[in-house]
Amino acid sequence: MVEDDENIIRILEKIIVDKNLGEVVGKATDGTNGLKEIIVLNPDIVLVDLLMPGKDGINLTREVKTIHPDIHYIMISQVSSKDMIAKAYESGIEYYISKPINAIEVETVIKKVEEKVDMKKKLDQIQQLFSPETKDLKTKETSHDSIEGVKQVMQKIGVAGEVGSQDIVDVAKYLIDTNQTMSDFTVKELCSHFTDNPRTMEQRIRRTATVGLINLANLGIEDNINEIFVEYSNGLYNFEQVKIEMDFIRGKTKKRGKVNIKKFIDGIVYYGKRL
């Protein structure tokens, strides 16, 4: 449920609970946080406000559909413009509820969408029974395992507790869930999926990745055949940059090693899937 008016959220939640229409698994009061919640939770139905701060309901719906195309959307708004409503339907909205909220209308619309959800699930089950190429039933488990792998890699290079570590996990999960790589985005474009201030997020990721570079450089000075150093100094970074950082630590140069964020994140995802 994504709605900037908390009173309406409470009203909708009460209707859903009282009428036994389902379980409310997540709530957000702006489009940006709503996008994050939906990507992670992957609910059957999303009730979304049309006009919200950060990201409006139409753009939110379009973005999520590229990741989770099977989610059903009900839009809630007091806007009566036919053009705006038409755009909402074009973005993937299936039903439209007008404000002020009417309990009977909400119940009727949600039940209609629930019927569509149930029908689609039954059709998917039938296709899985007879299709020679069934979908992997463990997709979510695999995604979860990959994220745990990402966290293990971050622990190995000593950045699990850094301020940008959660940003890296969020980005990695997005790429894993959407089966994409950094070649599909600029860093700014990718960060803009999670925040209205992508530059700040990018800086946090860069600082965290730089800590990892420094840690590996120190490890390489102590033991240049250490398996963590050998594996990640070229897998997450450009080895030449790690070597420059090692020389800086030794006092041989004033130049420091640099981080390529795209290579770092792609490497994190790659190793996360392997572990």
mmCIF file of N, CA, C and O in Angstrom, residues 54-140:
data_model
loop_
_atom_site.group_PDB
_atom_site.id
_atom_site.type_symbol
_atom_site.label_atom_id
_atom_site.label_comp_id
_atom_site.label_asym_id
_atom_site.label_seq_id
_atom_site.Cartn_x
_atom_site.Cartn_y
_atom_site.Cartn_z
ATOM 1 N N GLY A 54 8.103 12.524 -4.321
ATOM 2 C CA GLY A 54 9.190 11.626 -4.706
ATOM 3 C C GLY A 54 8.967 10.954 -6.040
ATOM 4 O O GLY A 54 9.752 11.112 -6.972
ATOM 5 N N LYS A 55 7.887 10.213 -6.143
ATOM 6 C CA LYS A 55 7.601 9.462 -7.373
ATOM 7 C C LYS A 55 6.099 9.229 -7.429
ATOM 8 O O LYS A 55 5.519 8.703 -6.484
ATOM 9 N N ASP A 56 5.454 9.646 -8.523
ATOM 10 C CA ASP A 56 4.008 9.479 -8.582
ATOM 11 C C ASP A 56 3.635 8.030 -8.897
ATOM 12 O O ASP A 56 4.481 7.207 -9.263
ATOM 13 N N GLY A 57 2.352 7.726 -8.722
ATOM 14 C CA GLY A 57 1.886 6.352 -8.876
ATOM 15 C C GLY A 57 2.074 5.775 -10.261
ATOM 16 O O GLY A 57 2.327 4.577 -10.419
ATOM 17 N N ILE A 58 1.974 6.609 -11.284
ATOM 18 C CA ILE A 58 2.129 6.134 -12.663
ATOM 19 C C ILE A 58 3.560 5.688 -12.919
ATOM 20 O O ILE A 58 3.807 4.596 -13.426
ATOM 21 N N ASN A 59 4.527 6.523 -12.547
ATOM 22 C CA ASN A 59 5.935 6.164 -12.757
ATOM 23 C C ASN A 59 6.345 4.982 -11.884
ATOM 24 O O ASN A 59 7.124 4.128 -12.317
ATOM 25 N N LEU A 60 5.829 4.943 -10.657
ATOM 26 C CA LEU A 60 6.125 3.809 -9.778
ATOM 27 C C LEU A 60 5.661 2.508 -10.418
ATOM 28 O O LEU A 60 6.395 1.518 -10.472
ATOM 29 N N THR A 61 4.440 2.507 -10.928
ATOM 30 C CA THR A 61 3.876 1.306 -11.543
ATOM 31 C C THR A 61 4.700 0.869 -12.753
ATOM 32 O O THR A 61 5.002 -0.319 -12.914
ATOM 33 N N ARG A 62 5.074 1.816 -13.592
ATOM 34 C CA ARG A 62 5.872 1.491 -14.783
ATOM 35 C C ARG A 62 7.206 0.867 -14.399
ATOM 36 O O ARG A 62 7.653 -0.103 -15.007
ATOM 37 N N GLU A 63 7.861 1.430 -13.380
ATOM 38 C CA GLU A 63 9.174 0.924 -12.974
ATOM 39 C C GLU A 63 9.082 -0.478 -12.380
ATOM 40 O O GLU A 63 9.888 -1.350 -12.699
ATOM 41 N N VAL A 64 8.093 -0.687 -11.511
ATOM 42 C CA VAL A 64 7.979 -1.999 -10.868
ATOM 43 C C VAL A 64 7.624 -3.068 -11.891
ATOM 44 O O VAL A 64 8.071 -4.212 -11.786
ATOM 45 N N LYS A 65 6.844 -2.713 -12.898
ATOM 46 C CA LYS A 65 6.433 -3.708 -13.895
ATOM 47 C C LYS A 65 7.615 -4.277 -14.666
ATOM 48 O O LYS A 65 7.547 -5.391 -15.180
ATOM 49 N N THR A 66 8.700 -3.517 -14.764
ATOM 50 C CA THR A 66 9.892 -4.041 -15.436
ATOM 51 C C THR A 66 10.598 -5.081 -14.576
ATOM 52 O O THR A 66 11.401 -5.860 -15.080
ATOM 53 N N ILE A 67 10.290 -5.105 -13.276
ATOM 54 C CA ILE A 67 10.933 -6.037 -12.347
ATOM 55 C C ILE A 67 9.995 -7.174 -11.972
ATOM 56 O O ILE A 67 10.357 -8.349 -12.024
ATOM 57 N N HIS A 68 8.774 -6.805 -11.539
ATOM 58 C CA HIS A 68 7.771 -7.794 -11.147
ATOM 59 C C HIS A 68 6.518 -7.592 -12.013
ATOM 60 O O HIS A 68 5.573 -6.909 -11.600
ATOM 61 N N PRO A 69 6.493 -8.146 -13.205
ATOM 62 C CA PRO A 69 5.393 -7.863 -14.139
ATOM 63 C C PRO A 69 4.043 -8.446 -13.729
ATOM 64 O O PRO A 69 3.015 -8.066 -14.286
ATOM 65 N N ASP A 70 4.021 -9.363 -12.763
ATOM 66 C CA ASP A 70 2.770 -10.047 -12.423
ATOM 67 C C ASP A 70 1.975 -9.375 -11.305
ATOM 68 O O ASP A 70 0.895 -9.843 -10.943
ATOM 69 N N ILE A 71 2.502 -8.307 -10.722
ATOM 70 C CA ILE A 71 1.774 -7.615 -9.655
ATOM 71 C C ILE A 71 0.561 -6.891 -10.235
ATOM 72 O O ILE A 71 0.623 -6.334 -11.324
ATOM 73 N N HIS A 72 -0.542 -6.894 -9.496
ATOM 74 C CA HIS A 72 -1.772 -6.204 -9.911
ATOM 75 C C HIS A 72 -1.883 -4.876 -9.147
ATOM 76 O O HIS A 72 -1.599 -4.819 -7.951
ATOM 77 N N TYR A 73 -2.353 -3.828 -9.844
ATOM 78 C CA TYR A 73 -2.369 -2.488 -9.250
ATOM 79 C C TYR A 73 -3.781 -1.895 -9.222
ATOM 80 O O TYR A 73 -4.521 -1.969 -10.198
ATOM 81 N N ILE A 74 -4.091 -1.287 -8.077
ATOM 82 C CA ILE A 74 -5.327 -0.518 -7.911
ATOM 83 C C ILE A 74 -4.912 0.900 -7.561
ATOM 84 O O ILE A 74 -4.188 1.120 -6.588
ATOM 85 N N MET A 75 -5.351 1.874 -8.362
ATOM 86 C CA MET A 75 -4.955 3.248 -8.093
ATOM 87 C C MET A 75 -6.029 3.968 -7.298
ATOM 88 O O MET A 75 -7.226 3.782 -7.523
ATOM 89 N N ILE A 76 -5.556 4.791 -6.345
ATOM 90 C CA ILE A 76 -6.448 5.552 -5.481
ATOM 91 C C ILE A 76 -6.153 7.028 -5.688
ATOM 92 O O ILE A 76 -4.998 7.458 -5.543
ATOM 93 N N SER A 77 -7.177 7.823 -6.030
ATOM 94 C CA SER A 77 -6.936 9.250 -6.247
ATOM 95 C C SER A 77 -8.238 10.025 -6.314
ATOM 96 O O SER A 77 -9.295 9.465 -6.607
ATOM 97 N N GLN A 78 -8.121 11.311 -6.017
ATOM 98 C CA GLN A 78 -9.279 12.189 -6.176
ATOM 99 C C GLN A 78 -9.230 12.928 -7.508
ATOM 100 O O GLN A 78 -10.106 13.729 -7.822
ATOM 101 N N VAL A 79 -8.187 12.659 -8.291
ATOM 102 C CA VAL A 79 -8.064 13.281 -9.618
ATOM 103 C C VAL A 79 -9.155 12.748 -10.544
ATOM 104 O O VAL A 79 -9.361 11.539 -10.633
ATOM 105 N N SER A 80 -9.840 13.639 -11.237
ATOM 106 C CA SER A 80 -10.928 13.216 -12.118
ATOM 107 C C SER A 80 -10.603 13.435 -13.599
ATOM 108 O O SER A 80 -11.428 13.176 -14.466
ATOM 109 N N SER A 81 -9.385 13.919 -13.884
ATOM 110 C CA SER A 81 -8.981 14.169 -15.262
ATOM 111 C C SER A 81 -8.979 12.872 -16.073
ATOM 112 O O SER A 81 -8.319 11.898 -15.713
ATOM 113 N N LYS A 82 -9.714 12.877 -17.173
ATOM 114 C CA LYS A 82 -9.783 11.670 -18.011
ATOM 115 C C LYS A 82 -8.420 11.322 -18.598
ATOM 116 O O LYS A 82 -8.079 10.143 -18.718
ATOM 117 N N ASP A 83 -7.650 12.349 -18.970
ATOM 118 C CA ASP A 83 -6.313 12.098 -19.530
ATOM 119 C C ASP A 83 -5.405 11.439 -18.502
ATOM 120 O O ASP A 83 -4.657 10.509 -18.821
ATOM 121 N N MET A 84 -5.453 11.925 -17.264
ATOM 122 C CA MET A 84 -4.615 11.371 -16.213
ATOM 123 C C MET A 84 -5.024 9.933 -15.892
ATOM 124 O O MET A 84 -4.176 9.058 -15.711
ATOM 125 N N ILE A 85 -6.309 9.687 -15.849
ATOM 126 C CA ILE A 85 -6.798 8.334 -15.577
ATOM 127 C C ILE A 85 -6.400 7.393 -16.715
ATOM 128 O O ILE A 85 -6.005 6.250 -16.493
ATOM 129 N N ALA A 86 -6.466 7.896 -17.944
ATOM 130 C CA ALA A 86 -6.062 7.091 -19.102
ATOM 131 C C ALA A 86 -4.581 6.720 -19.009
ATOM 132 O O ALA A 86 -4.193 5.578 -19.286
ATOM 133 N N LYS A 87 -3.739 7.670 -18.590
ATOM 134 C CA LYS A 87 -2.316 7.392 -18.418
ATOM 135 C C LYS A 87 -2.089 6.340 -17.343
ATOM 136 O O LYS A 87 -1.192 5.498 -17.457
ATOM 137 N N ALA A 88 -2.920 6.405 -16.306
ATOM 138 C CA ALA A 88 -2.795 5.428 -15.219
ATOM 139 C C ALA A 88 -3.079 4.022 -15.742
ATOM 140 O O ALA A 88 -2.327 3.078 -15.447
ATOM 141 N N TYR A 89 -4.117 3.879 -16.534
ATOM 142 C CA TYR A 89 -4.437 2.562 -17.094
ATOM 143 C C TYR A 89 -3.353 2.091 -18.062
ATOM 144 O O TYR A 89 -3.013 0.914 -18.102
ATOM 145 N N GLU A 90 -2.804 3.028 -18.816
ATOM 146 C CA GLU A 90 -1.728 2.679 -19.763
ATOM 147 C C GLU A 90 -0.485 2.180 -19.021
ATOM 148 O O GLU A 90 0.263 1.348 -19.532
ATOM 149 N N SER A 91 -0.250 2.689 -17.816
ATOM 150 C CA SER A 91 0.937 2.293 -17.050
ATOM 151 C C SER A 91 0.801 0.891 -16.453
ATOM 152 O O SER A 91 1.789 0.306 -16.022
ATOM 153 N N GLY A 92 -0.440 0.367 -16.426
ATOM 154 C CA GLY A 92 -0.627 -0.979 -15.890
ATOM 155 C C GLY A 92 -1.648 -1.070 -14.777
ATOM 156 O O GLY A 92 -1.875 -2.147 -14.220
ATOM 157 N N ILE A 93 -2.276 0.056 -14.429
ATOM 158 C CA ILE A 93 -3.324 0.029 -13.405
ATOM 159 C C ILE A 93 -4.535 -0.739 -13.946
ATOM 160 O O ILE A 93 -4.924 -0.573 -15.097
ATOM 161 N N GLU A 94 -5.113 -1.590 -13.099
ATOM 162 C CA GLU A 94 -6.253 -2.392 -13.547
ATOM 163 C C GLU A 94 -7.589 -1.829 -13.082
ATOM 164 O O GLU A 94 -8.611 -1.996 -13.748
ATOM 165 N N TYR A 95 -7.593 -1.197 -11.914
ATOM 166 C CA TYR A 95 -8.826 -0.595 -11.380
ATOM 167 C C TYR A 95 -8.495 0.733 -10.728
ATOM 168 O O TYR A 95 -7.348 0.997 -10.358
ATOM 169 N N TYR A 96 -9.522 1.559 -10.566
ATOM 170 C CA TYR A 96 -9.337 2.916 -10.073
ATOM 171 C C TYR A 96 -10.374 3.180 -8.989
ATOM 172 O O TYR A 96 -11.578 2.995 -9.207
ATOM 173 N N ILE A 97 -9.904 3.574 -7.796
ATOM 174 C CA ILE A 97 -10.802 3.903 -6.689
ATOM 175 C C ILE A 97 -10.707 5.397 -6.416
ATOM 176 O O ILE A 97 -9.618 5.943 -6.238
ATOM 177 N N SER A 98 -11.849 6.065 -6.375
ATOM 178 C CA SER A 98 -11.857 7.517 -6.166
ATOM 179 C C SER A 98 -11.905 7.861 -4.676
ATOM 180 O O SER A 98 -12.475 7.133 -3.868
ATOM 181 N N LYS A 99 -11.274 8.972 -4.331
ATOM 182 C CA LYS A 99 -11.399 9.523 -2.988
ATOM 183 C C LYS A 99 -12.592 10.469 -2.967
ATOM 184 O O LYS A 99 -12.872 11.103 -3.984
ATOM 185 N N PRO A 100 -13.293 10.599 -1.846
ATOM 186 C CA PRO A 100 -13.074 9.940 -0.560
ATOM 187 C C PRO A 100 -13.358 8.438 -0.621
ATOM 188 O O PRO A 100 -14.171 7.991 -1.432
ATOM 189 N N ILE A 101 -12.698 7.688 0.249
ATOM 190 C CA ILE A 101 -12.769 6.237 0.229
ATOM 191 C C ILE A 101 -14.153 5.737 0.598
ATOM 192 O O ILE A 101 -14.750 6.166 1.586
ATOM 193 N N ASN A 102 -14.644 4.824 -0.233
ATOM 194 C CA ASN A 102 -15.929 4.174 0.032
ATOM 195 C C ASN A 102 -15.650 2.685 0.290
ATOM 196 O O ASN A 102 -15.095 1.995 -0.571
ATOM 197 N N ALA A 103 -16.021 2.194 1.474
ATOM 198 C CA ALA A 103 -15.684 0.827 1.886
ATOM 199 C C ALA A 103 -16.241 -0.213 0.920
ATOM 200 O O ALA A 103 -15.568 -1.206 0.608
ATOM 201 N N ILE A 104 -17.467 -0.002 0.442
ATOM 202 C CA ILE A 104 -18.078 -0.976 -0.473
ATOM 203 C C ILE A 104 -17.313 -1.037 -1.786
ATOM 204 O O ILE A 104 -17.062 -2.110 -2.346
ATOM 205 N N GLU A 105 -16.910 0.142 -2.290
ATOM 206 C CA GLU A 105 -16.149 0.184 -3.544
ATOM 207 C C GLU A 105 -14.805 -0.516 -3.377
ATOM 208 O O GLU A 105 -14.380 -1.295 -4.244
ATOM 209 N N VAL A 106 -14.144 -0.252 -2.256
ATOM 210 C CA VAL A 106 -12.847 -0.876 -1.991
ATOM 211 C C VAL A 106 -12.990 -2.394 -1.952
ATOM 212 O O VAL A 106 -12.217 -3.127 -2.579
ATOM 213 N N GLU A 107 -13.982 -2.876 -1.233
ATOM 214 C CA GLU A 107 -14.202 -4.327 -1.118
ATOM 215 C C GLU A 107 -14.487 -4.937 -2.484
ATOM 216 O O GLU A 107 -13.920 -5.979 -2.844
ATOM 217 N N THR A 108 -15.347 -4.299 -3.257
ATOM 218 C CA THR A 108 -15.718 -4.814 -4.578
ATOM 219 C C THR A 108 -14.516 -4.896 -5.510
ATOM 220 O O THR A 108 -14.290 -5.910 -6.175
ATOM 221 N N VAL A 109 -13.726 -3.828 -5.543
ATOM 222 C CA VAL A 109 -12.575 -3.775 -6.449
ATOM 223 C C VAL A 109 -11.516 -4.792 -6.046
ATOM 224 O O VAL A 109 -10.983 -5.520 -6.892
ATOM 225 N N ILE A 110 -11.194 -4.861 -4.763
ATOM 226 C CA ILE A 110 -10.160 -5.804 -4.308
ATOM 227 C C ILE A 110 -10.589 -7.242 -4.596
ATOM 228 O O ILE A 110 -9.769 -8.067 -5.030
ATOM 229 N N LYS A 111 -11.862 -7.552 -4.397
ATOM 230 C CA LYS A 111 -12.342 -8.913 -4.687
ATOM 231 C C LYS A 111 -12.212 -9.240 -6.176
ATOM 232 O O LYS A 111 -11.876 -10.377 -6.541
ATOM 233 N N LYS A 112 -12.469 -8.260 -7.026
ATOM 234 C CA LYS A 112 -12.306 -8.486 -8.466
ATOM 235 C C LYS A 112 -10.855 -8.795 -8.817
ATOM 236 O O LYS A 112 -10.563 -9.698 -9.608
ATOM 237 N N VAL A 113 -9.947 -8.028 -8.212
ATOM 238 C CA VAL A 113 -8.527 -8.251 -8.484
ATOM 239 C C VAL A 113 -8.081 -9.593 -7.903
ATOM 240 O O VAL A 113 -7.287 -10.304 -8.522
ATOM 241 N N GLU A 114 -8.591 -9.950 -6.729
ATOM 242 C CA GLU A 114 -8.247 -11.242 -6.122
ATOM 243 C C GLU A 114 -8.659 -12.400 -7.031
ATOM 244 O O GLU A 114 -7.952 -13.407 -7.144
ATOM 245 N N GLU A 115 -9.800 -12.253 -7.684
ATOM 246 C CA GLU A 115 -10.247 -13.289 -8.618
ATOM 247 C C GLU A 115 -9.252 -13.432 -9.767
ATOM 248 O O GLU A 115 -8.944 -14.547 -10.207
ATOM 249 N N LYS A 116 -8.751 -12.304 -10.261
ATOM 250 C CA LYS A 116 -7.761 -12.349 -11.344
ATOM 251 C C LYS A 116 -6.453 -12.978 -10.878
ATOM 252 O O LYS A 116 -5.819 -13.751 -11.596
ATOM 253 N N VAL A 117 -6.051 -12.651 -9.640
ATOM 254 C CA VAL A 117 -4.820 -13.219 -9.074
ATOM 255 C C VAL A 117 -4.952 -14.734 -8.958
ATOM 256 O O VAL A 117 -4.059 -15.493 -9.348
ATOM 257 N N ASP A 118 -6.097 -15.184 -8.406
ATOM 258 C CA ASP A 118 -6.328 -16.625 -8.236
ATOM 259 C C ASP A 118 -6.365 -17.338 -9.583
ATOM 260 O O ASP A 118 -5.810 -18.437 -9.732
ATOM 261 N N MET A 119 -6.992 -16.728 -10.551
ATOM 262 C CA MET A 119 -7.088 -17.342 -11.877
ATOM 263 C C MET A 119 -5.708 -17.469 -12.514
ATOM 264 O O MET A 119 -5.378 -18.510 -13.093
ATOM 265 N N LYS A 120 -4.904 -16.423 -12.374
ATOM 266 C CA LYS A 120 -3.555 -16.468 -12.955
ATOM 267 C C LYS A 120 -2.703 -17.548 -12.284
ATOM 268 O O LYS A 120 -1.943 -18.259 -12.946
ATOM 269 N N LYS A 121 -2.836 -17.678 -10.967
ATOM 270 C CA LYS A 121 -2.068 -18.707 -10.255
ATOM 271 C C LYS A 121 -2.459 -20.102 -10.725
ATOM 272 O O LYS A 121 -1.604 -20.978 -10.894
ATOM 273 N N LYS A 122 -3.760 -20.306 -10.943
ATOM 274 C CA LYS A 122 -4.219 -21.612 -11.414
ATOM 275 C C LYS A 122 -3.700 -21.902 -12.821
ATOM 276 O O LYS A 122 -3.285 -23.025 -13.121
ATOM 277 N N LEU A 123 -3.721 -20.880 -13.685
ATOM 278 C CA LEU A 123 -3.211 -21.065 -15.047
ATOM 279 C C LEU A 123 -1.709 -21.364 -15.033
ATOM 280 O O LEU A 123 -1.225 -22.201 -15.793
ATOM 281 N N ASP A 124 -0.985 -20.668 -14.146
ATOM 282 C CA ASP A 124 0.457 -20.915 -14.026
ATOM 283 C C ASP A 124 0.734 -22.343 -13.570
ATOM 284 O O ASP A 124 1.666 -22.994 -14.050
ATOM 285 N N GLN A 125 -0.084 -22.837 -12.636
ATOM 286 C CA GLN A 125 0.086 -24.211 -12.154
ATOM 287 C C GLN A 125 -0.143 -25.217 -13.276
ATOM 288 O O GLN A 125 0.589 -26.203 -13.408
ATOM 289 N N ILE A 126 -1.156 -24.943 -14.083
ATOM 290 C CA ILE A 126 -1.456 -25.843 -15.207
ATOM 291 C C ILE A 126 -0.299 -25.829 -16.216
ATOM 292 O O ILE A 126 0.131 -26.871 -16.715
ATOM 293 N N GLN A 127 0.222 -24.625 -16.502
ATOM 294 C CA GLN A 127 1.345 -24.514 -17.441
ATOM 295 C C GLN A 127 2.582 -25.227 -16.914
ATOM 296 O O GLN A 127 3.323 -25.857 -17.669
ATOM 297 N N GLN A 128 2.806 -25.171 -15.624
ATOM 298 C CA GLN A 128 3.957 -25.848 -15.031
ATOM 299 C C GLN A 128 3.821 -27.367 -15.124
ATOM 300 O O GLN A 128 4.818 -28.078 -15.248
ATOM 301 N N LEU A 129 2.582 -27.835 -15.065
ATOM 302 C CA LEU A 129 2.360 -29.282 -15.158
ATOM 303 C C LEU A 129 2.633 -29.816 -16.558
ATOM 304 O O LEU A 129 3.142 -30.924 -16.724
ATOM 305 N N PHE A 130 2.315 -29.009 -17.567
ATOM 306 C CA PHE A 130 2.383 -29.510 -18.936
ATOM 307 C C PHE A 130 3.513 -28.910 -19.783
ATOM 308 O O PHE A 130 3.824 -29.437 -20.846
ATOM 309 N N SER A 131 4.103 -27.823 -19.326
ATOM 310 C CA SER A 131 5.177 -27.209 -20.102
ATOM 311 C C SER A 131 6.490 -27.942 -19.870
ATOM 312 O O SER A 131 6.849 -28.244 -18.744
ATOM 313 N N PRO A 132 7.238 -28.231 -20.938
ATOM 314 C CA PRO A 132 8.537 -28.898 -20.775
ATOM 315 C C PRO A 132 9.591 -27.994 -20.140
ATOM 316 O O PRO A 132 10.594 -28.468 -19.647
ATOM 317 N N GLU A 133 9.353 -26.681 -20.204
ATOM 318 C CA GLU A 133 10.300 -25.741 -19.623
ATOM 319 C C GLU A 133 9.605 -24.958 -18.518
ATOM 320 O O GLU A 133 9.162 -23.841 -18.703
ATOM 321 N N THR A 134 9.465 -25.584 -17.357
ATOM 322 C CA THR A 134 8.808 -24.931 -16.225
ATOM 323 C C THR A 134 9.722 -23.898 -15.604
ATOM 324 O O THR A 134 10.942 -23.993 -15.682
ATOM 325 N N LYS A 135 9.112 -22.920 -14.963
ATOM 326 C CA LYS A 135 9.897 -21.892 -14.270
ATOM 327 C C LYS A 135 10.579 -22.489 -13.048
ATOM 328 O O LYS A 135 10.088 -23.436 -12.455
ATOM 329 N N ASP A 136 11.687 -21.906 -12.710
ATOM 330 C CA ASP A 136 12.417 -22.363 -11.524
ATOM 331 C C ASP A 136 11.635 -21.955 -10.277
ATOM 332 O O ASP A 136 11.455 -20.771 -10.001
ATOM 333 N N LEU A 137 11.170 -22.979 -9.531
ATOM 334 C CA LEU A 137 10.347 -22.703 -8.361
ATOM 335 C C LEU A 137 11.166 -22.154 -7.194
ATOM 336 O O LEU A 137 10.618 -21.747 -6.185
ATOM 337 N N LYS A 138 12.472 -22.157 -7.366
ATOM 338 C CA LYS A 138 13.318 -21.703 -6.271
ATOM 339 C C LYS A 138 13.956 -20.351 -6.564
ATOM 340 O O LYS A 138 15.000 -20.009 -6.030
ATOM 341 N N THR A 139 13.302 -19.547 -7.401
ATOM 342 C CA THR A 139 13.881 -18.263 -7.790
ATOM 343 C C THR A 139 14.126 -17.370 -6.580
ATOM 344 O O THR A 139 15.190 -16.780 -6.427
ATOM 345 N N LYS A 140 13.115 -17.273 -5.714
ATOM 346 C CA LYS A 140 13.259 -16.400 -4.553
ATOM 347 C C LYS A 140 14.323 -16.914 -3.596
ATOM 348 O O LYS A 140 15.087 -16.140 -3.025
#
